[in-house]
Amino acid sequence: MIFKKWLERAGKLTKRLNTKKITSRLLIISAIITVFNLGSGIFIYVQNLSVGSSVKDAEQLSKVERNYQNISNKLLNGMLLLVDVIENGDSDLEAIMKDLQSLPPKIDDLEKQLIEMDKKYPPKTDNGAKYANQVGVIRLAYDNLMKTNTDVSGLSAEERSLRIGSLISVYTVILSFSNDIMNERLTADTGTTQNNLNSDVSSANIIVLVNVILLAVLPAIMIFGVTQSIKTGLLGITRRIRAYASNDFTSHEKLVRTDEFGQIDEALAEMGDNLRETIKATLQVSESVLLVSRNMDTMIGSNRQASEDVKGQVDLGREVLLSQYDDASSISAVTEEISASSQQIAASSEYINNDMRQMKISSQDGSKQMAGVVVMVNETVDQFSKLTEAFETMNDRYNNVSKFLNGIQDLNTQTNLLSLNASIESARAGEHGRGFAVVAEEIRKLSSQTDSISKQITKELTLIQSDVALSSKTIGSFSNVIHSTRQASETASGTFQTLESQSSVLSDQMSEISTAINEITAGIAHIVTAVDKLLTTSSDVNGKMEHMSELSVKQNDISDELRTLAEKLTHSSQDLKEKASVFTV
C-alpha cells in the first residue's frame, strides 16, 4: 500500500517535471534523490540508535546478573568454608574472613546498579519485588556469616551439627529466595529487552529494504520521463532541420514546449525566417546588379576618352616646367657654394667659442677643486701637528714607565738582600728557622722572576721607544712635504683664477665674431631657401604632371578592367539569380 502511494506521487512529480526545463528537471531529480537519501539515512540512524540502546540494556542486564552471581557465589563459598572450619577445625579462618570482608564495596556497587535497574525496569505490579530490595537480603546473609561463631573447642559433635545446620538454613532460606526472585526478574526483563531489540532490528531491515526499492524505482521513473521528453524534443527539432536541408524555408510548424528544445526550435524558426528574407533580398539585388552592370559599359567608354584628353595637356605642361627647372638649378648651385662657405666659417667660430667656454668652466672647476685641496692640506697639517704632539706625549709616558721599571728593579735588589738576610738568620736559628728559610727561598725566587720580567719589559719598551722616535721623525718629514704641497696648491689656485679671467675675455670676443658670421649666414641661407623652394615647387609640379600622366594611363587600364568586371558581374548576377530561385520562399 505504501509502495503504491509512493508510485502515484512519483507519477505526479514526473508530470510536473515535464513543464520544467531539462536542466531544471535534472537538478530537481538530483535534489529529490538527495533529500530521500538524507531522510532514509536519518531514519536508519535513529533506528540504529534504538538498536544500540537495546543492546546496551541487554549488556547492562548481563553485567548486573554476573555481579549478583559473583557476590552470591562468594557468600556460598564463604558459608561452605565456615562449615568446614566448624566441622574439622580448619586453621585457615583468617583468609576466609579476609575474603568475606572484601564484599561490602561490591555489594554497594551492586545496589547502585539495581537502583538504576528499578528505574529502567519497574515492577509490573505495585506488590512486585524490586531489584534493590535484594541487596538487603544479601547484606543480611553477609551479616549472619560474619557473626558466625567459629570457636568449636569444647563442643560435642551434636552441637557442631546444630551450628552447621543453622548456618546452612540461613543461606537456604534467605539467599535461595533472593536468587529465585532475581532470576525471575532478570529472565523477564531480558526477554523484554530481546523483544525490543528484535523489533528494532526488524524495523531497520524494513526501512533499508524500502529505501533500496524506492531508490531503484523512483530515479528510474524520473529518468524515463526526462528521456521521453528529450526524445520528443529531438524529433521536433530534427523535422525542422531536415526541411531546411531540402531548401524548404516555408515550414510554420512549431514545437510547443517551454524547455531548451522549445527555445532551440524557436531559434531555428527565427533563423529560417531570416534566411528566407535574405534569399528574397538576394534575388532582388541580383536583378539590380544586372541592370547596373549593363549601364556601366556606356559610362566606361566616355571615361576612357576623357582620360586621353587629360594626358595630352599634361605632356605640354611638363615641357614648360623642365625649362624653368634648369634656370633655377644654376642659381641654386651658386648660392649653395656661398652658403657652404659661410656655414663652415660659422661652424669654426662656434667650435672655438665652445672651446673657450669649456676652458672657462674647466678653470672654474679647477679653481674650486684647488681651493678644496688647500683646505684639506691645511687640515692634514693640523692633524699631523696633533699626531706629533701625541708621539711626544707617548715618549714622555715611556720615560715614566722606564723610571717605574728602574724602581721595581731596585725593589727586587732590596728584596733579594732581605731574603738573603732571612736565610742567614734562619740558618742561625737551626731547626726552628727552617720554615722561615723556605719562605725566604720562595721570596728570592719571586724576586728573581720579577727582575727577569722587568728586564724584558725594559727591553721591549726600549724597542717601542725607538720605533716611536722613528715614526715621529717620519711624520716630521711628511709634514714638510705637506707644507710644500700646500704652497704648490695655493700657486695652482692662483693660476686657475688668472686662466678663468682670460678665458672670459676671449669667450666674449669670439661670441661677437660668431654673431656677425651668423647674420651673414642667415642672409645667404634665406636666399638658398628661396631658391630651394623654387626648385622644390618646380620638381613637385613636374612630379605631379608625371603622376597625372601615369594616372591617365592607369585610368585607361582601369576602364578596360571595369569593362571586363562589368561583363563578369553580369554573368555572376545571372548565376546568383538562377541559384537563389532554387529555394522555396
Coordinates of N, CA and C in Angstrom, one line a residue, residues 392-494:
E392 N 105.0 62.8 21.1 CA 105.8 63.4 22.2 C 105.3 63.0 23.5
T393 N 103.9 63.0 23.7 CA 103.3 62.6 24.9 C 103.6 61.1 25.2
M394 N 103.5 60.3 24.1 CA 103.8 58.9 24.3 C 105.2 58.6 24.7
N395 N 106.2 59.4 24.2 CA 107.6 59.3 24.5 C 107.8 59.6 26.0
D396 N 107.1 60.7 26.5 CA 107.2 61.1 27.9 C 106.7 59.9 28.8
R397 N 105.6 59.3 28.4 CA 105.0 58.3 29.2 C 105.9 57.0 29.2
Y398 N 106.5 56.8 28.0 CA 107.5 55.6 28.0 C 108.7 55.9 29.0
N399 N 109.1 57.2 29.1 CA 110.2 57.5 30.0 C 109.7 57.3 31.4
N400 N 108.4 57.7 31.7 CA 107.9 57.5 33.1 C 107.9 56.0 33.4
V401 N 107.4 55.1 32.4 CA 107.4 53.7 32.6 C 108.8 53.2 32.9
S402 N 109.8 53.7 32.2 CA 111.2 53.2 32.4 C 111.6 53.5 33.8
K403 N 111.2 54.7 34.3 CA 111.5 55.1 35.7 C 110.9 54.1 36.7
F404 N 109.6 53.8 36.4 CA 108.9 52.8 37.3 C 109.6 51.5 37.3
L405 N 110.1 51.0 36.1 CA 110.7 49.7 36.0 C 112.0 49.8 36.8
N406 N 112.8 50.9 36.7 CA 114.0 51.0 37.5 C 113.7 50.9 38.9
G407 N 112.6 51.6 39.4 CA 112.2 51.5 40.8 C 111.9 50.0 41.2
I408 N 111.2 49.3 40.2 CA 110.9 47.9 40.5 C 112.2 47.0 40.6
Q409 N 113.2 47.3 39.8 CA 114.4 46.6 39.9 C 115.1 46.9 41.2
D410 N 115.1 48.2 41.6 CA 115.7 48.5 42.9 C 115.0 47.7 44.0
L411 N 113.6 47.6 43.9 CA 112.9 46.9 45.0 C 113.3 45.4 44.9
N412 N 113.5 44.9 43.7 CA 113.9 43.4 43.6 C 115.2 43.2 44.3
T413 N 116.2 44.2 44.1 CA 117.5 44.1 44.7 C 117.4 44.1 46.2
Q414 N 116.6 45.0 46.7 CA 116.4 45.0 48.2 C 115.7 43.8 48.7
T415 N 114.7 43.3 47.9 CA 114.1 42.0 48.3 C 115.0 40.9 48.3
N416 N 116.0 40.8 47.4 CA 117.0 39.7 47.4 C 117.9 39.8 48.6
L417 N 118.2 41.1 49.0 CA 119.1 41.3 50.2 C 118.3 40.8 51.4
L418 N 117.0 41.2 51.5 CA 116.2 40.8 52.6 C 116.1 39.3 52.7
S419 N 115.8 38.6 51.6 CA 115.7 37.2 51.6 C 117.0 36.5 52.0
L420 N 118.2 37.1 51.5 CA 119.5 36.6 51.9 C 119.7 36.7 53.4
N421 N 119.4 37.9 54.0 CA 119.5 38.1 55.4 C 118.6 37.1 56.2
A422 N 117.3 36.9 55.6 CA 116.4 36.0 56.2 C 117.0 34.5 56.2
S423 N 117.6 34.2 55.1 CA 118.2 32.8 55.0 C 119.3 32.7 56.1
I424 N 120.2 33.8 56.2 CA 121.3 33.7 57.2 C 120.7 33.6 58.6
E425 N 119.7 34.3 58.9 CA 119.1 34.3 60.2 C 118.4 32.9 60.5
S426 N 117.8 32.3 59.5 CA 117.2 31.0 59.6 C 118.2 30.0 59.9
A427 N 119.4 30.1 59.2 CA 120.5 29.2 59.4 C 121.0 29.2 60.9
R428 N 121.0 30.5 61.4 CA 121.5 30.6 62.7 C 120.4 30.0 63.7
A429 N 119.2 30.1 63.4 CA 118.1 29.6 64.3 C 118.1 28.1 64.2
G430 N 118.7 27.5 63.2 CA 118.7 26.0 63.2 C 117.4 25.4 62.8
E431 N 117.0 24.4 63.6 CA 115.7 23.7 63.3 C 114.5 24.6 63.4
H432 N 114.5 25.5 64.3 CA 113.3 26.4 64.5 C 113.2 27.4 63.3
G433 N 114.2 27.7 62.6 CA 114.2 28.6 61.5 C 114.0 28.0 60.1
R434 N 113.8 26.7 60.1 CA 113.7 26.0 58.8 C 112.5 26.5 58.0
G435 N 111.3 26.7 58.6 CA 110.2 27.2 57.8 C 110.4 28.6 57.3
F436 N 111.0 29.4 58.1 CA 111.4 30.8 57.7 C 112.3 30.8 56.5
A437 N 113.2 29.8 56.5 CA 114.2 29.6 55.4 C 113.4 29.3 54.1
V438 N 112.4 28.4 54.2 CA 111.6 28.1 53.0 C 110.9 29.3 52.4
V439 N 110.4 30.1 53.3 CA 109.7 31.3 52.9 C 110.7 32.3 52.2
A440 N 111.9 32.4 52.8 CA 112.9 33.3 52.3 C 113.3 32.8 50.9
E441 N 113.4 31.5 50.7 CA 113.8 31.0 49.4 C 112.7 31.3 48.3
E442 N 111.4 31.2 48.7 CA 110.4 31.4 47.8 C 110.4 32.9 47.4
I443 N 110.6 33.8 48.4 CA 110.7 35.2 48.1 C 111.8 35.5 47.2
R444 N 113.0 34.9 47.4 CA 114.1 35.1 46.5 C 113.8 34.7 45.0
K445 N 113.0 33.6 44.9 CA 112.6 33.1 43.6 C 111.7 34.1 42.9
L446 N 110.7 34.6 43.7 CA 109.8 35.5 43.1 C 110.5 36.8 42.7
S447 N 111.5 37.2 43.5 CA 112.2 38.4 43.2 C 113.0 38.2 42.0
S448 N 113.6 37.0 41.8 CA 114.4 36.8 40.5 C 113.4 36.8 39.3
Q449 N 112.2 36.2 39.5 CA 111.3 36.2 38.3 C 110.8 37.6 38.0
T450 N 110.6 38.4 39.1 CA 110.2 39.8 38.9 C 111.3 40.6 38.2
D451 N 112.5 40.4 38.6 CA 113.7 41.1 37.9 C 113.8 40.7 36.5
S452 N 113.6 39.4 36.2 CA 113.6 39.0 34.8 C 112.6 39.6 33.9
I453 N 111.3 39.6 34.5 CA 110.2 40.2 33.7 C 110.4 41.7 33.5
S454 N 110.9 42.4 34.6 CA 111.1 43.8 34.4 C 112.2 44.1 33.4
K455 N 113.2 43.3 33.3 CA 114.2 43.5 32.3 C 113.7 43.3 30.9
Q456 N 112.8 42.3 30.7 CA 112.2 42.1 29.4 C 111.3 43.2 29.1
I457 N 110.5 43.7 30.0 CA 109.6 44.9 29.8 C 110.5 46.1 29.4
T458 N 111.6 46.3 30.1 CA 112.5 47.4 29.8 C 113.0 47.3 28.3
K459 N 113.4 46.0 28.0 CA 113.9 45.8 26.6 C 112.8 46.1 25.6
E460 N 111.6 45.6 25.8 CA 110.5 45.9 24.9 C 110.2 47.4 24.8
L461 N 110.2 48.1 26.0 CA 109.9 49.5 26.0 C 111.0 50.3 25.2
T462 N 112.2 49.8 25.3 CA 113.3 50.5 24.6 C 113.1 50.4 23.1
L463 N 112.7 49.1 22.6 CA 112.4 48.9 21.2 C 111.2 49.8 20.8
I464 N 110.1 49.8 21.6 CA 108.9 50.6 21.3 C 109.3 52.1 21.2
Q465 N 110.2 52.6 22.1 CA 110.6 54.0 22.2 C 111.3 54.3 20.9
S466 N 112.2 53.4 20.5 CA 113.0 53.7 19.2 C 112.0 53.7 18.0
D467 N 111.0 52.8 18.0 CA 110.0 52.8 16.9 C 109.2 54.1 16.9
V468 N 108.8 54.6 18.1 CA 108.1 55.8 18.2 C 108.9 57.0 17.7
A469 N 110.2 57.0 18.1 CA 111.1 58.1 17.6 C 111.3 58.1 16.1
L470 N 111.4 56.8 15.5 CA 111.5 56.7 14.1 C 110.2 57.2 13.4
S471 N 109.0 56.8 14.0 CA 107.8 57.2 13.4 C 107.6 58.7 13.5
S472 N 108.1 59.3 14.7 CA 108.0 60.8 14.8 C 108.8 61.5 13.8
K473 N 110.0 60.9 13.6 CA 110.9 61.5 12.6 C 110.3 61.4 11.2
T474 N 109.7 60.3 10.9 CA 109.0 60.1 9.5 C 107.8 61.1 9.4
I475 N 107.1 61.2 10.4 CA 105.9 62.2 10.4 C 106.4 63.6 10.2
G476 N 107.6 63.9 10.9 CA 108.1 65.3 10.7 C 108.5 65.5 9.2
S477 N 109.1 64.5 8.6 CA 109.5 64.6 7.2 C 108.2 64.8 6.3
F478 N 107.2 64.0 6.6 CA 106.0 64.0 5.9 C 105.3 65.4 6.1
S479 N 105.4 66.0 7.2 CA 104.8 67.3 7.5 C 105.5 68.3 6.6
N480 N 106.8 68.2 6.4 CA 107.5 69.2 5.5 C 106.9 69.0 4.1
V481 N 106.7 67.7 3.7 CA 106.1 67.5 2.3 C 104.7 68.1 2.2
I482 N 103.9 68.0 3.3 CA 102.6 68.6 3.3 C 102.7 70.1 3.1
H483 N 103.6 70.7 3.8 CA 103.8 72.2 3.7 C 104.1 72.6 2.3
S484 N 105.0 71.8 1.6 CA 105.4 72.1 0.2 C 104.1 72.0 -0.7
T485 N 103.3 70.9 -0.4 CA 102.1 70.7 -1.2 C 101.1 71.8 -1.0
R486 N 101.0 72.4 0.2 CA 100.1 73.5 0.4 C 100.5 74.7 -0.4
Q487 N 101.8 75.0 -0.4 CA 102.3 76.1 -1.2 C 102.0 75.9 -2.7
A488 N 102.3 74.7 -3.2 CA 102.0 74.4 -4.6 C 100.5 74.5 -4.9
S489 N 99.7 74.1 -4.0 CA 98.2 74.1 -4.2 C 97.8 75.6 -4.3
E490 N 98.3 76.4 -3.4 CA 97.9 77.8 -3.4 C 98.4 78.5 -4.7
T491 N 99.6 78.2 -5.2 CA 100.1 78.7 -6.5 C 99.2 78.3 -7.7
A492 N 98.8 77.0 -7.7 CA 97.9 76.4 -8.8 C 96.6 77.1 -8.7
S493 N 96.0 77.3 -7.5 CA 94.7 78.0 -7.4 C 94.8 79.4 -8.0
G494 N 95.9 80.2 -7.8 CA 96.0 81.5 -8.4 C 96.1 81.4 -9.9

